[in-house]
CSV table of C-alpha atoms (C1' of nucleotides) in Angstrom, one decimal:
chain,number,residue,atom,x,y,z
A,19,MET,CA,-21.5,0.6,-30.6
A,20,ALA,CA,-21.4,3.6,-32.8
A,21,LEU,CA,-18.6,6.2,-32.6
A,22,GLY,CA,-19.5,9.3,-30.7
A,23,THR,CA,-21.7,7.5,-28.3
A,24,GLU,CA,-21.1,6.1,-24.9
A,25,LEU,CA,-18.6,3.4,-24.2
A,26,SER,CA,-19.0,-0.1,-22.7
A,27,ILE,CA,-16.9,-1.0,-19.7
A,28,GLY,CA,-14.7,-3.2,-21.9
A,29,GLN,CA,-14.1,-0.4,-24.4
A,30,VAL,CA,-13.1,1.9,-21.5
A,31,ALA,CA,-10.8,-0.7,-20.1
A,32,GLN,CA,-9.1,-1.2,-23.5
A,33,ARG,CA,-8.6,2.5,-24.1
A,34,THR,CA,-7.3,3.3,-20.6
A,35,GLY,CA,-5.5,0.1,-19.8
A,36,VAL,CA,-7.4,-0.1,-16.5
A,37,ALA,CA,-9.0,-3.5,-15.7
A,38,VAL,CA,-12.7,-3.9,-15.9
A,39,SER,CA,-12.8,-4.9,-12.3
A,40,ALA,CA,-10.9,-1.7,-11.3
A,41,LEU,CA,-13.3,0.4,-13.2
A,42,ARG,CA,-16.2,-1.1,-11.4
A,43,TYR,CA,-14.3,-0.6,-8.2
A,44,TYR,CA,-13.8,3.1,-9.0
A,45,GLU,CA,-17.5,3.4,-9.6
A,46,THR,CA,-18.3,2.0,-6.1
A,47,GLN,CA,-15.8,4.4,-4.7
A,48,GLY,CA,-17.6,7.4,-6.3
A,49,LEU,CA,-14.7,8.2,-8.7
A,50,LEU,CA,-16.7,7.4,-11.8
A,51,GLN,CA,-20.3,7.5,-12.8
A,52,ALA,CA,-22.0,5.5,-15.5
A,53,ASN,CA,-25.4,5.4,-17.2
A,54,ARG,CA,-27.1,2.0,-17.8
A,55,ASN,CA,-28.5,0.7,-21.0
A,56,ALA,CA,-31.8,-1.2,-21.4
A,57,GLY,CA,-30.1,-4.4,-20.4
A,58,GLY,CA,-28.5,-2.9,-17.2
A,59,GLN,CA,-25.0,-2.7,-18.6
A,60,ARG,CA,-22.8,0.4,-17.9
A,61,ARG,CA,-22.4,3.0,-20.6
A,62,PHE,CA,-19.6,5.5,-19.9
A,63,ALA,CA,-19.6,9.0,-21.3
A,64,ARG,CA,-16.4,9.8,-23.3
A,65,ALA,CA,-15.5,12.5,-20.8
A,66,THR,CA,-15.0,9.6,-18.3
A,67,LEU,CA,-11.7,8.8,-20.1
A,68,ARG,CA,-10.3,12.0,-18.9
A,69,ARG,CA,-11.3,11.4,-15.4
A,70,ILE,CA,-9.6,8.0,-15.6
A,71,SER,CA,-6.5,9.5,-17.1
A,72,PHE,CA,-6.4,11.8,-14.1
A,73,ILE,CA,-7.0,8.9,-11.7
A,74,ILE,CA,-4.0,7.0,-13.2
A,75,ALA,CA,-1.7,10.0,-12.9
A,76,ALA,CA,-2.8,10.9,-9.4
A,77,GLN,CA,-2.2,7.4,-8.3
A,78,LYS,CA,1.3,7.4,-9.7
A,79,PHE,CA,1.9,10.4,-7.5
A,80,GLY,CA,0.6,8.4,-4.6
A,81,PHE,CA,-2.8,10.0,-4.1
A,82,SER,CA,-5.3,7.8,-2.4
A,83,ILE,CA,-8.7,7.1,-3.8
A,84,ALA,CA,-10.2,9.2,-1.0
A,85,ARG,CA,-8.0,12.2,-1.9
A,86,ILE,CA,-8.9,11.9,-5.6
A,87,ARG,CA,-12.5,11.8,-4.7
A,88,GLU,CA,-12.0,15.0,-2.8
A,89,LEU,CA,-10.4,16.6,-5.8
A,90,PHE,CA,-13.3,15.4,-8.0
A,91,VAL,CA,-16.0,17.1,-5.9
A,92,ASN,CA,-15.0,20.2,-7.8
A,93,LEU,CA,-16.0,18.7,-11.1
A,94,PRO,CA,-19.6,19.3,-12.2
A,95,GLU,CA,-21.9,16.3,-12.0
A,96,ASN,CA,-24.6,17.4,-14.4
A,97,ARG,CA,-22.5,18.4,-17.4
A,98,THR,CA,-19.2,17.5,-19.1
A,99,PRO,CA,-16.3,19.1,-17.3
A,100,ASN,CA,-14.6,21.8,-19.4
A,101,GLU,CA,-11.1,23.1,-19.4
A,102,THR,CA,-11.8,25.6,-16.7
A,103,ASP,CA,-13.2,22.8,-14.4
A,104,TRP,CA,-10.1,20.8,-14.9
A,105,SER,CA,-7.8,23.7,-14.5
A,106,LYS,CA,-9.1,24.4,-11.0
A,107,ILE,CA,-8.3,20.8,-10.0
A,108,ALA,CA,-5.0,21.0,-11.7
A,109,LEU,CA,-4.0,24.0,-9.7
A,110,GLU,CA,-4.7,22.3,-6.4
A,111,PHE,CA,-3.2,19.1,-7.6
A,112,ARG,CA,-0.1,20.8,-8.9
A,113,ALA,CA,0.5,22.5,-5.5
A,114,GLU,CA,0.5,19.2,-3.7
A,115,LEU,CA,2.8,17.6,-6.3
A,116,ASP,CA,5.3,20.3,-5.8
A,117,ALA,CA,5.2,19.9,-2.1
A,118,LYS,CA,5.7,16.2,-2.3
A,119,ILE,CA,8.6,16.5,-4.7
A,120,ALA,CA,10.2,19.1,-2.6
A,121,SER,CA,9.8,17.0,0.4
A,122,LEU,CA,11.4,14.0,-1.3
A,123,GLU,CA,14.3,16.1,-2.4
A,124,LYS,CA,14.9,17.4,1.1
A,125,LEU,CA,14.8,13.8,2.4
A,126,ARG,CA,17.3,12.8,-0.3
A,127,ASP,CA,19.6,15.7,0.6
A,128,ASN,CA,19.4,14.8,4.3
A,129,LEU,CA,20.3,11.3,3.3
A,130,ASP,CA,23.4,12.5,1.5
A,131,GLY,CA,24.6,14.2,4.7
A,132,CYS,CA,23.8,11.3,6.9
A,133,ILE,CA,24.7,8.0,5.3
A,134,GLY,CA,28.3,7.3,6.2
A,135,CYS,CA,28.4,10.3,8.5
A,136,GLY,CA,29.3,8.1,11.5
A,137,CYS,CA,26.5,9.4,13.7
A,138,LEU,CA,25.2,6.7,15.9
A,139,SER,CA,22.6,8.7,17.7
A,140,MET,CA,19.1,8.7,16.4
A,141,LYS,CA,18.6,12.0,18.2
A,142,LYS,CA,21.2,13.8,16.2
A,143,CYS,CA,20.8,12.0,12.9
A,144,ALA,CA,19.6,14.4,10.2
A,145,LEU,CA,18.0,11.5,8.3
A,146,TYR,CA,16.0,10.4,11.2
A,147,ASN,CA,14.9,13.9,11.9
A,148,ALA,CA,14.1,14.7,8.3
A,149,ASP,CA,10.8,16.3,7.4
A,150,ASP,CA,8.1,14.0,8.4
A,151,LYS,CA,5.6,15.5,6.0
A,152,VAL,CA,6.4,12.8,3.5
A,153,ALA,CA,5.6,10.0,6.0
A,154,ALA,CA,2.4,8.1,5.4
A,155,HIS,CA,-0.5,8.6,7.8
A,156,GLY,CA,-1.5,5.0,7.4
A,157,ALA,CA,0.0,1.6,6.6
A,158,GLY,CA,1.2,0.3,3.2
A,159,ALA,CA,3.7,1.1,0.6
A,160,GLN,CA,4.3,4.6,-0.8
A,161,LEU,CA,5.6,6.2,-3.9
A,162,LEU,CA,6.4,3.0,-5.7
B,154,MET,CA,20.5,-2.4,31.1
B,155,ALA,CA,23.9,-0.7,31.3
B,156,LEU,CA,25.0,1.9,28.7
B,157,GLY,CA,27.2,0.7,25.9
B,158,THR,CA,25.6,-2.8,25.8
B,159,GLU,CA,22.8,-4.2,23.8
B,160,LEU,CA,19.3,-2.7,23.8
B,161,SER,CA,16.0,-4.3,24.6
B,162,ILE,CA,13.2,-4.1,22.1
B,163,GLY,CA,11.5,-1.5,24.1
B,164,GLN,CA,14.5,0.7,24.2
B,165,VAL,CA,15.0,0.4,20.5
B,166,ALA,CA,11.3,1.3,20.0
B,167,GLN,CA,11.7,4.3,22.2
B,168,ARG,CA,14.8,5.6,20.4
B,169,THR,CA,13.6,5.0,16.9
B,170,GLY,CA,9.9,5.7,17.3
B,171,VAL,CA,9.1,2.4,15.6
B,172,ALA,CA,6.5,0.3,17.4
B,173,VAL,CA,7.7,-2.9,19.2
B,174,SER,CA,5.4,-4.9,17.0
B,175,ALA,CA,6.9,-3.4,13.8
B,176,LEU,CA,10.5,-4.2,15.1
B,177,ARG,CA,9.5,-7.8,15.6
B,178,TYR,CA,7.9,-7.8,12.1
B,179,TYR,CA,11.1,-6.4,10.6
B,180,GLU,CA,13.0,-9.2,12.2
B,181,THR,CA,10.7,-11.8,10.7
B,182,GLN,CA,11.3,-10.1,7.3
B,183,GLY,CA,15.0,-10.4,7.7
B,184,LEU,CA,15.6,-6.6,8.0
B,185,LEU,CA,16.9,-6.9,11.5
B,186,GLN,CA,18.7,-9.4,13.6
B,187,ALA,CA,18.8,-9.8,17.3
B,188,ASN,CA,20.7,-11.8,19.9
B,189,ARG,CA,18.7,-13.4,22.7
B,190,ASN,CA,19.5,-13.1,26.4
B,191,ALA,CA,19.3,-16.0,28.9
B,192,GLY,CA,15.5,-15.5,29.2
B,193,GLY,CA,14.9,-15.5,25.4
B,194,GLN,CA,14.4,-11.8,25.1
B,195,ARG,CA,15.8,-9.9,22.1
B,196,ARG,CA,18.9,-7.9,22.6
B,197,PHE,CA,19.8,-5.5,19.7
B,198,ALA,CA,23.3,-4.3,18.9
B,199,ARG,CA,23.5,-0.5,18.8
B,200,ALA,CA,24.3,-0.6,15.1
B,201,THR,CA,20.8,-1.8,14.6
B,202,LEU,CA,19.6,1.8,15.2
B,203,ARG,CA,21.3,2.8,12.0
B,204,ARG,CA,19.7,0.0,10.1
B,205,ILE,CA,16.3,1.1,11.4
B,206,SER,CA,17.0,4.7,10.6
B,207,PHE,CA,17.7,3.6,7.0
B,208,ILE,CA,14.5,1.5,6.9
B,209,ILE,CA,12.5,4.6,8.0
B,210,ALA,CA,14.0,6.8,5.4
B,211,ALA,CA,13.7,4.2,2.6
B,212,GLN,CA,10.0,3.7,3.5
B,213,LYS,CA,9.4,7.4,3.2
B,214,PHE,CA,10.7,7.1,-0.3
B,215,GLY,CA,8.3,4.3,-1.0
B,216,PHE,CA,10.8,1.4,-0.9
B,217,SER,CA,9.1,-1.9,-0.1
B,218,ILE,CA,10.5,-4.2,2.6
B,219,ALA,CA,11.6,-6.6,-0.1
B,220,ARG,CA,13.6,-3.9,-1.8
B,221,ILE,CA,15.2,-2.8,1.5
B,222,ARG,CA,16.1,-6.4,2.2
B,223,GLU,CA,17.8,-6.5,-1.2
B,224,LEU,CA,19.8,-3.4,-0.4
B,225,PHE,CA,20.8,-4.9,3.0
B,226,VAL,CA,22.4,-8.0,1.6
B,227,ASN,CA,25.4,-5.8,0.9
B,228,LEU,CA,25.8,-5.1,4.6
B,229,PRO,CA,28.1,-7.5,6.5
B,230,GLU,CA,26.4,-10.0,8.8
B,231,ASN,CA,29.3,-10.9,11.1
B,232,ARG,CA,30.5,-7.5,12.0
B,233,THR,CA,29.2,-4.0,12.6
B,234,PRO,CA,28.8,-2.2,9.2
B,235,ASN,CA,31.2,0.7,8.8
B,236,GLU,CA,31.0,3.9,6.8
B,237,THR,CA,32.2,2.2,3.7
B,238,ASP,CA,29.6,-0.5,3.9
B,239,TRP,CA,26.9,2.1,4.2
B,240,SER,CA,28.3,4.2,1.5
B,241,LYS,CA,27.9,1.4,-1.0
B,242,ILE,CA,24.3,1.1,-0.1
B,243,ALA,CA,23.8,4.9,-0.2
B,244,LEU,CA,25.2,5.0,-3.7
B,245,GLU,CA,22.7,2.5,-5.0
B,246,PHE,CA,19.9,4.0,-3.0
B,247,ARG,CA,20.7,7.5,-4.1
B,248,ALA,CA,20.6,6.5,-7.8
B,249,GLU,CA,17.1,5.1,-7.4
B,250,LEU,CA,16.0,8.1,-5.5
B,251,ASP,CA,17.1,10.4,-8.2
B,252,ALA,CA,15.4,8.3,-10.8
B,253,LYS,CA,12.1,8.4,-8.8
B,254,ILE,CA,12.2,12.1,-8.3
B,255,ALA,CA,13.0,12.7,-11.9
B,256,SER,CA,10.2,10.5,-12.9
B,257,LEU,CA,7.7,12.4,-10.7
B,258,GLU,CA,8.9,15.7,-12.1
B,259,LYS,CA,8.4,14.4,-15.6
B,260,LEU,CA,4.9,13.3,-14.7
B,261,ARG,CA,4.2,16.7,-13.2
B,262,ASP,CA,5.4,18.5,-16.2
B,263,ASN,CA,3.3,16.3,-18.5
B,264,LEU,CA,0.4,17.1,-16.3
B,265,ASP,CA,0.9,20.8,-16.8
B,266,GLY,CA,0.7,20.3,-20.5
B,267,CYS,CA,-2.3,18.0,-20.4
B,268,ILE,CA,-4.8,19.2,-17.9
B,269,GLY,CA,-7.0,21.6,-19.7
B,270,CYS,CA,-5.4,20.9,-23.0
B,271,GLY,CA,-8.7,19.8,-24.4
B,272,CYS,CA,-7.4,16.5,-25.7
B,273,LEU,CA,-10.0,13.8,-25.5
B,274,SER,CA,-8.0,10.9,-26.8
B,275,MET,CA,-6.1,8.7,-24.4
B,276,LYS,CA,-3.8,7.8,-27.3
B,277,LYS,CA,-2.6,11.3,-27.8
B,278,CYS,CA,-2.7,12.4,-24.1
B,279,ALA,CA,0.8,13.2,-22.8
B,280,LEU,CA,-0.4,12.5,-19.3
B,281,TYR,CA,-1.7,9.1,-20.1
B,282,ASN,CA,1.5,8.2,-22.0
B,283,ALA,CA,3.8,9.6,-19.3
B,284,ASP,CA,6.7,7.5,-18.1
B,285,ASP,CA,5.3,4.4,-16.6
B,286,LYS,CA,8.4,3.7,-14.6
B,287,VAL,CA,6.7,5.4,-11.6
B,288,ALA,CA,3.8,3.0,-11.7
B,289,ALA,CA,3.5,0.5,-9.0
B,290,HIS,CA,4.0,-3.2,-9.8
B,291,GLY,CA,1.7,-4.3,-7.1
B,292,ALA,CA,-1.4,-3.2,-5.3
B,293,GLY,CA,-1.7,-0.5,-2.6
B,294,ALA,CA,-1.0,3.1,-2.1
B,295,GLN,CA,2.2,4.8,-3.1
B,296,LEU,CA,4.3,7.8,-2.2
B,297,LEU,CA,1.9,9.0,0.5
C,270,DC,C1',9.3,-12.5,47.8
C,271,DC,C1',6.0,-10.7,45.1
C,272,DT,C1',4.0,-7.6,42.1
C,273,DT,C1',4.1,-4.9,38.0
C,274,DG,C1',5.6,-4.0,33.7
C,275,DA,C1',8.2,-5.6,29.7
C,276,DC,C1',8.6,-9.3,26.7
C,277,DC,C1',7.6,-13.8,24.3
C,278,DT,C1',5.1,-16.6,20.3
C,279,DA,C1',1.6,-17.7,17.1
C,280,DA,C1',-2.3,-16.5,14.9
C,281,DA,C1',-5.8,-13.6,13.6
C,282,DG,C1',-7.3,-9.0,12.2
C,283,DT,C1',-6.8,-4.4,9.6
C,284,DG,C1',-7.1,-1.2,5.5
C,285,DA,C1',-6.1,0.1,0.9
C,286,DG,C1',-6.9,-1.2,-3.6
C,287,DC,C1',-8.0,-4.2,-6.2
C,288,DT,C1',-8.8,-9.3,-8.4
C,289,DT,C1',-11.2,-13.6,-8.5
C,290,DT,C1',-15.1,-16.5,-8.3
C,291,DA,C1',-19.7,-18.0,-9.2
C,292,DG,C1',-23.8,-18.0,-11.4
C,293,DA,C1',-26.8,-15.6,-14.4
C,294,DA,C1',-28.3,-12.3,-18.1
C,295,DA,C1',-27.3,-9.4,-22.1
C,296,DT,C1',-25.0,-8.7,-26.5
C,297,DT,C1',-22.5,-9.8,-30.6
C,298,DA,C1',-20.8,-12.8,-34.3
C,299,DC,C1',-21.7,-16.2,-37.5
D,150,DG,C1',-31.0,-19.1,-34.2
D,151,DT,C1',-27.4,-20.3,-31.6
D,152,DA,C1',-22.8,-20.2,-29.8
D,153,DA,C1',-19.3,-17.3,-28.0
D,154,DT,C1',-18.3,-13.2,-25.6
D,155,DT,C1',-19.2,-9.6,-22.6
D,156,DT,C1',-21.4,-7.9,-18.8
D,157,DC,C1',-23.9,-8.1,-14.4
D,158,DT,C1',-23.8,-8.6,-8.9
D,159,DA,C1',-22.3,-10.0,-4.5
D,160,DA,C1',-19.1,-11.9,-1.9
D,161,DA,C1',-14.8,-13.7,-1.0
D,162,DG,C1',-9.8,-13.5,-1.7
D,163,DC,C1',-5.2,-11.3,-2.1
D,164,DT,C1',-0.8,-8.4,-1.0
D,165,DC,C1',1.6,-5.3,1.9
D,166,DA,C1',2.9,-3.7,6.2
D,167,DC,C1',1.7,-3.9,10.2
D,168,DT,C1',-1.3,-4.2,14.8
D,169,DT,C1',-4.0,-6.7,18.0
D,170,DT,C1',-5.1,-10.6,20.8
D,171,DA,C1',-4.4,-14.4,23.8
D,172,DG,C1',-2.0,-16.8,26.9
D,173,DG,C1',1.9,-17.1,29.0
D,174,DT,C1',7.3,-16.0,30.7
D,175,DC,C1',11.0,-12.7,32.3
D,176,DA,C1',13.0,-9.0,34.8
D,177,DA,C1',13.2,-5.0,37.9
D,178,DG,C1',11.6,-2.4,42.0
D,179,DG,C1',10.0,-2.3,46.8
DNA sequence: CCTTGACCTAAAGTGAGCTTTAGAAATTAC
DNA sequence: GTAATTTCTAAAGCTCACTTTAGGTCAAGG
């Protein structure tokens, strides 16, 4: 495969560190798109690497695939996203990040005041009554 | 059930907001212990409320059940944990929280420098090469 | 006493995010 | 040209943290 052209799924996997199976999964979830060559194999545009880079980062922050898909609807489908396209997403993303970090810090500070405070009532406990905005709306692990 | 005595699973659920099924699950996972009354029903010591409060908070921070169990091994089994017992756990917990928050902040700052930066190479991208310590070691959602 | 609601166990089901498997076709390397 | 590697699809499997279900037992109120 010549340089400057599209990439096979294996090449994308190697460059991003994301498993081939995960890339195929992302495609089924609408996070990635791929052309097909004559033999039916996926060929990814180089701009896809950037999308994947974003997916990796967003997942580290705990964003679900559904939420990432929502952010991606702002990216153009018929041309390679430019800096302005990404900046719009970054703005929205950044705001959510700040909110999440602030929420975690608040929870941490509540914890400081509560652990060892001797309170036995869940009703009065600052920890228990901490900002629920950090709580998951579904099941499963969070943050790490 | 008189005041000052042990609590039924329904009472614990009501006070903590944790589902009865989740409480039973936590018991199977070794996060909680319960005595049984003559009829075989669970009776929770009041100190259990504090353990549950901690579980709720730790989960908001993304700690897995396995990790919470590890933190709990430092709590005494044969007596009610006192402030000193909890403080030891809080110290360890707090350190991990700070690390996680710092890691998220670093990732956010890397994002600021990377989104829209025009770099196309995953090898050079600060975002892609951000601190991997935040990455999950298993499957599933994180942080929220 | 008897009904109603709370509680019991064990096992199966759920949803997110993938991975693994199986069997076949395409591509690359020699 | 042929062997090895990569890729393909569809479906099943896996982990985590629970919930739901099914079929009972226990406890509190009237």
